[in-house]
GROMACS .gro file of N, CA and C in nm:
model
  429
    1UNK      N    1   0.009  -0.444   1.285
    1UNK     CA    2   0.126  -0.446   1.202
    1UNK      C    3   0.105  -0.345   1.089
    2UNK      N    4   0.201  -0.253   1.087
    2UNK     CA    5   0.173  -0.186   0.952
    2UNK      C    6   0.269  -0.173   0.885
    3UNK      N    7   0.254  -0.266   0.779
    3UNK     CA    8   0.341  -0.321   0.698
    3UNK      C    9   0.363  -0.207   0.545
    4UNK      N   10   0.461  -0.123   0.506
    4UNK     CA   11   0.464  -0.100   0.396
    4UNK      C   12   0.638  -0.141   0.347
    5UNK      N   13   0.643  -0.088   0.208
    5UNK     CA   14   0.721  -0.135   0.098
    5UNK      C   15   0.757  -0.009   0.006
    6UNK      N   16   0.865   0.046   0.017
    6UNK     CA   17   0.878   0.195  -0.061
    6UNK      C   18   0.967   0.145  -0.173
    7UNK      N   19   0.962   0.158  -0.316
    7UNK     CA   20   1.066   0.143  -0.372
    7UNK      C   21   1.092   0.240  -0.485
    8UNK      N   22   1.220   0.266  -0.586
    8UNK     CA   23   1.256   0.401  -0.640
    8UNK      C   24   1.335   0.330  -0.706
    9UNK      N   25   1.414   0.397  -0.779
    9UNK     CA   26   1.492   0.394  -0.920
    9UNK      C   27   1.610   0.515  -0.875
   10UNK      N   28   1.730   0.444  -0.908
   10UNK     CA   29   1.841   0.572  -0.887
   10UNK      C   30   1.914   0.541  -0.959
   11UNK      N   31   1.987   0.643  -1.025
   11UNK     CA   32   2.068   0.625  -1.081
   11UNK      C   33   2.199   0.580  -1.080
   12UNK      N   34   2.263   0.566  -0.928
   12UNK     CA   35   2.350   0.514  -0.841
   12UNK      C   36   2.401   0.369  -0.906
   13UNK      N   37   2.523   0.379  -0.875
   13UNK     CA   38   2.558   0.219  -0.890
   13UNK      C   39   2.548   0.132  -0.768
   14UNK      N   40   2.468   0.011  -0.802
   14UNK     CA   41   2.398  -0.065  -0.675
   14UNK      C   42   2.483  -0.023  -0.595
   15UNK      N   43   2.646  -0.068  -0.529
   15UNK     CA   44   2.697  -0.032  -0.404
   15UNK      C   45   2.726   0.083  -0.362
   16UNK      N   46   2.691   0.170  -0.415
   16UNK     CA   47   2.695   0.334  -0.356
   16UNK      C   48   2.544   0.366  -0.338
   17UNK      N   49   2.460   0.314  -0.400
   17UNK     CA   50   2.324   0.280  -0.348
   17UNK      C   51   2.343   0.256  -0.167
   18UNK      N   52   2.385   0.121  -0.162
   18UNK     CA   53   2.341   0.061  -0.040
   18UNK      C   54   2.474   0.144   0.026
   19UNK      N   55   2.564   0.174  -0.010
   19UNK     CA   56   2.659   0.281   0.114
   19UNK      C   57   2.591   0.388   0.151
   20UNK      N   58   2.511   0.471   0.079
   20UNK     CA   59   2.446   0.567   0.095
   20UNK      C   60   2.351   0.494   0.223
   21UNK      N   61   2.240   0.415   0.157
   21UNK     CA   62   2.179   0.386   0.274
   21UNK      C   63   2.193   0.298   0.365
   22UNK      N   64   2.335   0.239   0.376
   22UNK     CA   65   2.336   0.203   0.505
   22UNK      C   66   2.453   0.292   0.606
   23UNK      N   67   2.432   0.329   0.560
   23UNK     CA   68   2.483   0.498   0.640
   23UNK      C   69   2.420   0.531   0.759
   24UNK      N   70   2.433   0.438   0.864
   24UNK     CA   71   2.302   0.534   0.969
   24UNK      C   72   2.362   0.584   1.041
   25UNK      N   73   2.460   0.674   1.074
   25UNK     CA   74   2.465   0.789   1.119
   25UNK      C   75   2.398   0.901   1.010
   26UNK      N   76   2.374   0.877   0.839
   26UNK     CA   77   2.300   0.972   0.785
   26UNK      C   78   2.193   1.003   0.823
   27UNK      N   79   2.092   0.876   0.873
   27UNK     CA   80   1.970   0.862   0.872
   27UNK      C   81   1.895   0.973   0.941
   28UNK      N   82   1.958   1.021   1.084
   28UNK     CA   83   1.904   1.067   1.179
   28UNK      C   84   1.913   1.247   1.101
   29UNK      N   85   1.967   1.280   1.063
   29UNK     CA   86   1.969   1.414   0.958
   29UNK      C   87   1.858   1.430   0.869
   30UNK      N   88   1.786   1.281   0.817
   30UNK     CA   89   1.614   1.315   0.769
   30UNK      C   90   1.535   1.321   0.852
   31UNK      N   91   1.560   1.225   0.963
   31UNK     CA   92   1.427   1.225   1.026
   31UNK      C   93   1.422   1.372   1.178
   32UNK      N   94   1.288   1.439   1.138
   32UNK     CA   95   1.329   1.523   1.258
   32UNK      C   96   1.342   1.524   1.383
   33UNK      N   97   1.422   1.626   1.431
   33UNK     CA   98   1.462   1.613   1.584
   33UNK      C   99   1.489   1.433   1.679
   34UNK      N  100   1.583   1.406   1.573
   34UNK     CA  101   1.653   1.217   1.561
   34UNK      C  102   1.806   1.263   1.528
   35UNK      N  103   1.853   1.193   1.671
   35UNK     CA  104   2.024   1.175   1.667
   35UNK      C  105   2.017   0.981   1.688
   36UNK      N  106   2.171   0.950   1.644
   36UNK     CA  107   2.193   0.842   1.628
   36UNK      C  108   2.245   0.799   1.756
   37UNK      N  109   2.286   0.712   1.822
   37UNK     CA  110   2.357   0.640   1.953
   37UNK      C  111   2.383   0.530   1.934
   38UNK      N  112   2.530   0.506   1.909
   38UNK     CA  113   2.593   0.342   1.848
   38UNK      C  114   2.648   0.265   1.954
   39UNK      N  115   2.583   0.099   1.968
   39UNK     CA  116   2.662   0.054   2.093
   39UNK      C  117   2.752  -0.046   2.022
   40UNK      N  118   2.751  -0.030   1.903
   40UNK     CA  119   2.880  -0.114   1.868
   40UNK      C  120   2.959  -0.031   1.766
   41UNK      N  121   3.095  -0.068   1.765
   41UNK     CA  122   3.188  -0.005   1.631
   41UNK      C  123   3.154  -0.021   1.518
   42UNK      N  124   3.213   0.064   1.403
   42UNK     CA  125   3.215   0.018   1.310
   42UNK      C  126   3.314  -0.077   1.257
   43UNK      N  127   3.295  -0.153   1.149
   43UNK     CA  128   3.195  -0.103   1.051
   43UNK      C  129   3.042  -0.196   1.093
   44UNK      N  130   2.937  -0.180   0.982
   44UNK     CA  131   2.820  -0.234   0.999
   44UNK      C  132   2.866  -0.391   0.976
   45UNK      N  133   2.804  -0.449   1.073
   45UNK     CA  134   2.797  -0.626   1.068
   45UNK      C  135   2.667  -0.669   1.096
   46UNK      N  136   2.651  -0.833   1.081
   46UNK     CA  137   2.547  -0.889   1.163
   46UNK      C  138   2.594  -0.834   1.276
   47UNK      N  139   2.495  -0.818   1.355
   47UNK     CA  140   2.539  -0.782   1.528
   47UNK      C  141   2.543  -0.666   1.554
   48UNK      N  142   2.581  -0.521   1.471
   48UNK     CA  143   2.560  -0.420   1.513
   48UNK      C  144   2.404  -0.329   1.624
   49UNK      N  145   2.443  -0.255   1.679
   49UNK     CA  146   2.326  -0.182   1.737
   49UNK      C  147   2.371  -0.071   1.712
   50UNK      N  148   2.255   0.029   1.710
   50UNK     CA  149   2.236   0.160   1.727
   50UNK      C  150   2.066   0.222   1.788
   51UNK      N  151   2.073   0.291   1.825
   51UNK     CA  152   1.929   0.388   1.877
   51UNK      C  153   1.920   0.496   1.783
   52UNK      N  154   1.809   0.547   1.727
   52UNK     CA  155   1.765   0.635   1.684
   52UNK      C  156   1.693   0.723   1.827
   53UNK      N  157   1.736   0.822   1.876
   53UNK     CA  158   1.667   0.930   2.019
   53UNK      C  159   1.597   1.029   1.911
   54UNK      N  160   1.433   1.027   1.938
   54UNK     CA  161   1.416   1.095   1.867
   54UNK      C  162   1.330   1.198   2.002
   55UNK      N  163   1.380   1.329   1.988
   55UNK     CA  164   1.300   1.397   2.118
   55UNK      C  165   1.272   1.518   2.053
   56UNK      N  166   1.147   1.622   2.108
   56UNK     CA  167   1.114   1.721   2.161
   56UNK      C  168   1.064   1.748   2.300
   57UNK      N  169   1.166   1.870   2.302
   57UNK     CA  170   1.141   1.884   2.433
   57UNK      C  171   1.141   1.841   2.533
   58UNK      N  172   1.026   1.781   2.623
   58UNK     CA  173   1.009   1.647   2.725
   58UNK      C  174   0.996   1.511   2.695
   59UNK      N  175   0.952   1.552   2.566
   59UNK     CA  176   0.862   1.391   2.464
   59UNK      C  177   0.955   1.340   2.420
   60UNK      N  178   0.993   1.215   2.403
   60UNK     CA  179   1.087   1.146   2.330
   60UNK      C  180   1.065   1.000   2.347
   61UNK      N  181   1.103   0.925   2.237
   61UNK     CA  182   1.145   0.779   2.254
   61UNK      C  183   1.245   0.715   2.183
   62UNK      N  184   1.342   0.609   2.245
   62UNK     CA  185   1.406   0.568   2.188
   62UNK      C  186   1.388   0.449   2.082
   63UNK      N  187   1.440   0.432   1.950
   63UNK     CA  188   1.421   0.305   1.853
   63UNK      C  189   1.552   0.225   1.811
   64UNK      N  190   1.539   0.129   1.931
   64UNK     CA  191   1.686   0.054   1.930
   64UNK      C  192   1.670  -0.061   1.811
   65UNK      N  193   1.840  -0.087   1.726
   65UNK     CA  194   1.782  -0.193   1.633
   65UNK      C  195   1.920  -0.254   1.656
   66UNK      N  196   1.903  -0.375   1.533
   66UNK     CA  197   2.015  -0.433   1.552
   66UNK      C  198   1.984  -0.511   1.415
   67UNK      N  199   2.133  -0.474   1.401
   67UNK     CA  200   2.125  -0.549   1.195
   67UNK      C  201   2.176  -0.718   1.246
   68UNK      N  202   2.030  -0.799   1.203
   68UNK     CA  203   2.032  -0.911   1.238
   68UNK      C  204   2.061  -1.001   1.086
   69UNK      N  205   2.089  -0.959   0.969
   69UNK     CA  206   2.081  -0.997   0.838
   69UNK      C  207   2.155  -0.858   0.769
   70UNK      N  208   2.298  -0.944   0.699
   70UNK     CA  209   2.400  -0.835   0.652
   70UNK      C  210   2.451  -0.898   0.536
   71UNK      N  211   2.417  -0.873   0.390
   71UNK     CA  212   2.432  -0.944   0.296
   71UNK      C  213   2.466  -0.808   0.182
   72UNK      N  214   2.582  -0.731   0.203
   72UNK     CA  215   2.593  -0.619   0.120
   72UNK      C  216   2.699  -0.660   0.013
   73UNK      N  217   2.596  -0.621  -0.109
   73UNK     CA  218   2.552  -0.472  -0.143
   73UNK      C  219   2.409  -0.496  -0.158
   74UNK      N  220   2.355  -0.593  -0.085
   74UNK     CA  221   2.216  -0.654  -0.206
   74UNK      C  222   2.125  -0.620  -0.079
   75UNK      N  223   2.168  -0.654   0.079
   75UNK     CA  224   2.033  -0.725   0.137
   75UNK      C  225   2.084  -0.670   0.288
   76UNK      N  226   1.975  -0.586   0.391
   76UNK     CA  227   2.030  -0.598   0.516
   76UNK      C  228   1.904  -0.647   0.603
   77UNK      N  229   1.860  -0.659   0.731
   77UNK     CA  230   1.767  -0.671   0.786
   77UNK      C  231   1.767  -0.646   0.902
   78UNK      N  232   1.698  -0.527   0.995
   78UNK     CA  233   1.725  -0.436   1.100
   78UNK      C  234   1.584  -0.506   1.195
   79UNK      N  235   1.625  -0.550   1.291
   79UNK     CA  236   1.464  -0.579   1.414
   79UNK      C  237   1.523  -0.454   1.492
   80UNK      N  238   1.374  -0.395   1.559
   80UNK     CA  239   1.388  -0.312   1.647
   80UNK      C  240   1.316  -0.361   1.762
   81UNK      N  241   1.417  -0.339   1.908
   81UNK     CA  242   1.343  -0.363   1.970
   81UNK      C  243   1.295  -0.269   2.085
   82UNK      N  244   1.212  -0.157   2.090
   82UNK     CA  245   1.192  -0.096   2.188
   82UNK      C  246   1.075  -0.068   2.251
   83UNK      N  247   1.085   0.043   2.336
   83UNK     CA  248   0.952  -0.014   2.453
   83UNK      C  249   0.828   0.124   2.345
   84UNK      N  250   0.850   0.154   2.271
   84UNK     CA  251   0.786   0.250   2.223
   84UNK      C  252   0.786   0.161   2.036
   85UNK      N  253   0.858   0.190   1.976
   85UNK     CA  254   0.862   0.162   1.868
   85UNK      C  255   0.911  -0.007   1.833
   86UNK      N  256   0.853  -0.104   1.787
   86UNK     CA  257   0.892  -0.259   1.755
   86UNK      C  258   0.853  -0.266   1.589
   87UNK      N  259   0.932  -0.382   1.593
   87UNK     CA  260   0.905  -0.441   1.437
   87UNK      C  261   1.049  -0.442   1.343
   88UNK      N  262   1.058  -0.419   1.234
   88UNK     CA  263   1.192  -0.492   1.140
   88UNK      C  264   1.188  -0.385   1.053
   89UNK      N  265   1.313  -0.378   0.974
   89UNK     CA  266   1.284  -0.309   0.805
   89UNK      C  267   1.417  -0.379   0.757
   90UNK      N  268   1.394  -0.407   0.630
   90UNK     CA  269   1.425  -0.441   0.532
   90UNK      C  270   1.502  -0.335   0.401
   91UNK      N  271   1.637  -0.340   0.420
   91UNK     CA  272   1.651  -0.305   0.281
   91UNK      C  273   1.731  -0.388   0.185
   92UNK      N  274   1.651  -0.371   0.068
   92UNK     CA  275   1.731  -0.449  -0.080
   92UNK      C  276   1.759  -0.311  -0.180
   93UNK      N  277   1.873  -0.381  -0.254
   93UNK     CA  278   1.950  -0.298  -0.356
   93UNK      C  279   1.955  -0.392  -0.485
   94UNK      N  280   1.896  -0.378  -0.618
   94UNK     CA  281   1.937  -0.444  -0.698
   94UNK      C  282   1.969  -0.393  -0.835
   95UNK      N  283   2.061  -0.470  -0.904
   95UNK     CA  284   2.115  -0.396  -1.060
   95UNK      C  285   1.974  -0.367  -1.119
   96UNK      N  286   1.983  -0.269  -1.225
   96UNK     CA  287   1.853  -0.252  -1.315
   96UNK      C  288   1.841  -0.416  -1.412
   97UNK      N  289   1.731  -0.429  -1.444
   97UNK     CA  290   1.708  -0.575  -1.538
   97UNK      C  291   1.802  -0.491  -1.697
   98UNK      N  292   1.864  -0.628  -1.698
   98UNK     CA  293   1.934  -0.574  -1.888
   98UNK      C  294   2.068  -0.525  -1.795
   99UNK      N  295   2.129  -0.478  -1.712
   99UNK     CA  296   2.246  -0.424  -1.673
   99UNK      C  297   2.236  -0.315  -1.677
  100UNK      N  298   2.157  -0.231  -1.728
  100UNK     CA  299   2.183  -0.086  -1.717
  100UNK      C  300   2.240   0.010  -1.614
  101UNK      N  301   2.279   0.139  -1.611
  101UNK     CA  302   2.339   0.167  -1.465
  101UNK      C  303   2.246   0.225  -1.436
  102UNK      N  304   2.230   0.190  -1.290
  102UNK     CA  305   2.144   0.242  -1.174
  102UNK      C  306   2.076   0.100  -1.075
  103UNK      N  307   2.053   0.159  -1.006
  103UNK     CA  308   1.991   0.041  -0.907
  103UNK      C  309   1.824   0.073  -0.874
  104UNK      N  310   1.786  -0.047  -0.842
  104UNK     CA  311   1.612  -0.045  -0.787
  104UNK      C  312   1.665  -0.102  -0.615
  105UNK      N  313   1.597   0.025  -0.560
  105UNK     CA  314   1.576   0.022  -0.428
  105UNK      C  315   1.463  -0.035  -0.354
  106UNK      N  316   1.441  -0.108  -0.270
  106UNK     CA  317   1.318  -0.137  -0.221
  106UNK      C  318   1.328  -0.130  -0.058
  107UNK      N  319   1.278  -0.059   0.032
  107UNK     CA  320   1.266  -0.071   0.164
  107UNK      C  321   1.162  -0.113   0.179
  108UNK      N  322   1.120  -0.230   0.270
  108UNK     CA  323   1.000  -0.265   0.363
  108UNK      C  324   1.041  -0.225   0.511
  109UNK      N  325   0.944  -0.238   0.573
  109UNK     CA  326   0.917  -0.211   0.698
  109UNK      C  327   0.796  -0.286   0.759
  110UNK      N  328   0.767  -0.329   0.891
  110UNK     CA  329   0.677  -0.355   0.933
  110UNK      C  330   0.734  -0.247   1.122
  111UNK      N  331   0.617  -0.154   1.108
  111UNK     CA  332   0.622  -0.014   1.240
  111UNK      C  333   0.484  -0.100   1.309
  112UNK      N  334   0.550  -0.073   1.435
  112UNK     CA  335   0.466  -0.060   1.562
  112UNK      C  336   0.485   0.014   1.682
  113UNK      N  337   0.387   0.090   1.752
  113UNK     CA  338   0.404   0.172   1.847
  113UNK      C  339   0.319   0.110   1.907
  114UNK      N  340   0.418   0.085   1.986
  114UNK     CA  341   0.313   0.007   2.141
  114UNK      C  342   0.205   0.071   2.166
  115UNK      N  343   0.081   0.017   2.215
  115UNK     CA  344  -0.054   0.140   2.272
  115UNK      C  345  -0.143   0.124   2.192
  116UNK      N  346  -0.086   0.166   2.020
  116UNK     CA  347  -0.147   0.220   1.932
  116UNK      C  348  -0.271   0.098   1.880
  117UNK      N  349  -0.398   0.128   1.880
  117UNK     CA  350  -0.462  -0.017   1.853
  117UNK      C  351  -0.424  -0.009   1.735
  118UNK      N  352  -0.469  -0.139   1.658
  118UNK     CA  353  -0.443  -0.224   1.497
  118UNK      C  354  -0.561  -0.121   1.416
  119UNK      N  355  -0.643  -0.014   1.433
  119UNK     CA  356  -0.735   0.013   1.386
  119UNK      C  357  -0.650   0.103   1.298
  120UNK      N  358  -0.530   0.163   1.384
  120UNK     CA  359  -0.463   0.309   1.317
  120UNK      C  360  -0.369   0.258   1.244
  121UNK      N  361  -0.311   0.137   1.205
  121UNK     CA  362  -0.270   0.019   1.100
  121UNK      C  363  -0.223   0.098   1.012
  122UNK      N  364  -0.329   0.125   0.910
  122UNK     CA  365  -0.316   0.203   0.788
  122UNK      C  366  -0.238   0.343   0.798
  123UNK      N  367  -0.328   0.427   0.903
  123UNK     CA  368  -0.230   0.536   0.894
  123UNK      C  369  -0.083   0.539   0.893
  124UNK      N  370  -0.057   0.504   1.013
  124UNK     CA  371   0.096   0.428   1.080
  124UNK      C  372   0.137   0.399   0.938
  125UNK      N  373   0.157   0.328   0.841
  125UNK     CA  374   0.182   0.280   0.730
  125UNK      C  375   0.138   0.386   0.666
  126UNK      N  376   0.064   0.464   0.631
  126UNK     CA  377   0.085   0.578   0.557
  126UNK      C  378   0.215   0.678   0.566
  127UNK      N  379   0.198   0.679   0.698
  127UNK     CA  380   0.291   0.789   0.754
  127UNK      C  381   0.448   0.749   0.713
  128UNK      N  382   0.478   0.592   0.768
  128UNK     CA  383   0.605   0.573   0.731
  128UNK      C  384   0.607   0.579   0.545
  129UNK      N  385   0.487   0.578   0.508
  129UNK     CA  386   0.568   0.548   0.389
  129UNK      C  387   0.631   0.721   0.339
  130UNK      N  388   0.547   0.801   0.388
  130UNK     CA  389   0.585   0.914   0.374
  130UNK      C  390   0.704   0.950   0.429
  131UNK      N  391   0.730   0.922   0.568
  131UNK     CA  392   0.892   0.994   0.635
  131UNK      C  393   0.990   0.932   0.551
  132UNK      N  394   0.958   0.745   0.570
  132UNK     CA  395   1.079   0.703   0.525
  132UNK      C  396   1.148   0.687   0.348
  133UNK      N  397   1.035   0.740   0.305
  133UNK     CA  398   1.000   0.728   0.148
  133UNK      C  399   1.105   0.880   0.146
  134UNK      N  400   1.059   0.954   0.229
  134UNK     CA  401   1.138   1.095   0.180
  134UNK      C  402   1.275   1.045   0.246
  135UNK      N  403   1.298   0.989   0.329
  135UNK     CA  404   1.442   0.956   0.412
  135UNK      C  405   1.528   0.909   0.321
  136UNK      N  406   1.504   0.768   0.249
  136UNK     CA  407   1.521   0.703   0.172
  136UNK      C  408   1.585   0.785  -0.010
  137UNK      N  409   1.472   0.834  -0.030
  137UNK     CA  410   1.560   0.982  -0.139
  137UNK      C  411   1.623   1.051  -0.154
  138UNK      N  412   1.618   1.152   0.001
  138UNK     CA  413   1.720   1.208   0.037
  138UNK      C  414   1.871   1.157   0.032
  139UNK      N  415   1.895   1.008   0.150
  139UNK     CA  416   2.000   0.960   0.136
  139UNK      C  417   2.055   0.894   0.014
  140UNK      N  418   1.954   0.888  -0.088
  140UNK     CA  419   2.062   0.851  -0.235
  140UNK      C  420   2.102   0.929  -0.293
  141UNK      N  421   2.014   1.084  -0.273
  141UNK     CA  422   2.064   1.222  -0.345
  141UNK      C  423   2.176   1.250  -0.283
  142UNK      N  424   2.189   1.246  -0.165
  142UNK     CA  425   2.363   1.311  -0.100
  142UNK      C  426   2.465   1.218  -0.110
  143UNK      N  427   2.621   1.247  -0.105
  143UNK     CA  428   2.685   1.222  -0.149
  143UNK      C  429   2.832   1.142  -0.071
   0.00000   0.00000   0.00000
């Protein structure tokens, strides 16, 4: 299990916070060579699916999820279930303490790649905190 927790400060007002990031047709525009594939309409509900296809070349795998927990503007909760990539993420949106404007963001995640032993744990969790840490910034900076 490699469990991390990214969180940031924006200046955003909490619900343009969480519109920004629950935007996942944005998502696939940070992460590289990643298009989106939706098997349900919009808008986002409990119950939605989508795939993240992330390929080069011959190599590719798909990361199917499904928002199983939909509590906006505050709270969503995504399980993934695929034959390559498993596990959940978590995002929360909350007012600054005192009211001030802007919101505190927090994404968790718990990533798994099938195969991969528990030894490479840490890295795996390094790494996401890096892609999705930059993913995550990106989509509050755009507009």
């Amino acid at each position: 299990m490699a469990l991390f927790r990214i969180t940031d400060r924006t200046p955003l007002a909490p619900e343009e916070a969480w519109r920004r990031l629950t935007a996942w047709e944005r998502h696939a525009a940070q992460v590289p060579f990643t298009r989106m594939v939706f098997g349900t309409d919009p808008p986002t509900r409990q119950g939605t699916r989508f795939v993240a296809r992330t390929r080069l070349g011959r190599i590719g795998f798909d990361d199917p999820m499904e928002v199983v927990v939909w509590r906006p503007p505050e709270h969503c909760r995504l399980e993934k279930s695929g034959r390559v990539v498993t596990g959940w993420a978590e995002i929360d949106v909350r007012p600054l303490p005192g009211g001030g404007p802007g919101a505190y963001v927090i994404w968790t995640e718990d990533l798994r790649l099938r195969g991969l032993p528990r030894f490479c744990d840490p890295l795996l969790a390094a790494a996401g905190r890096v892609v999705f840490g930059r993913a995550m910034r990106a989509l509050l900076k755009e507009g």
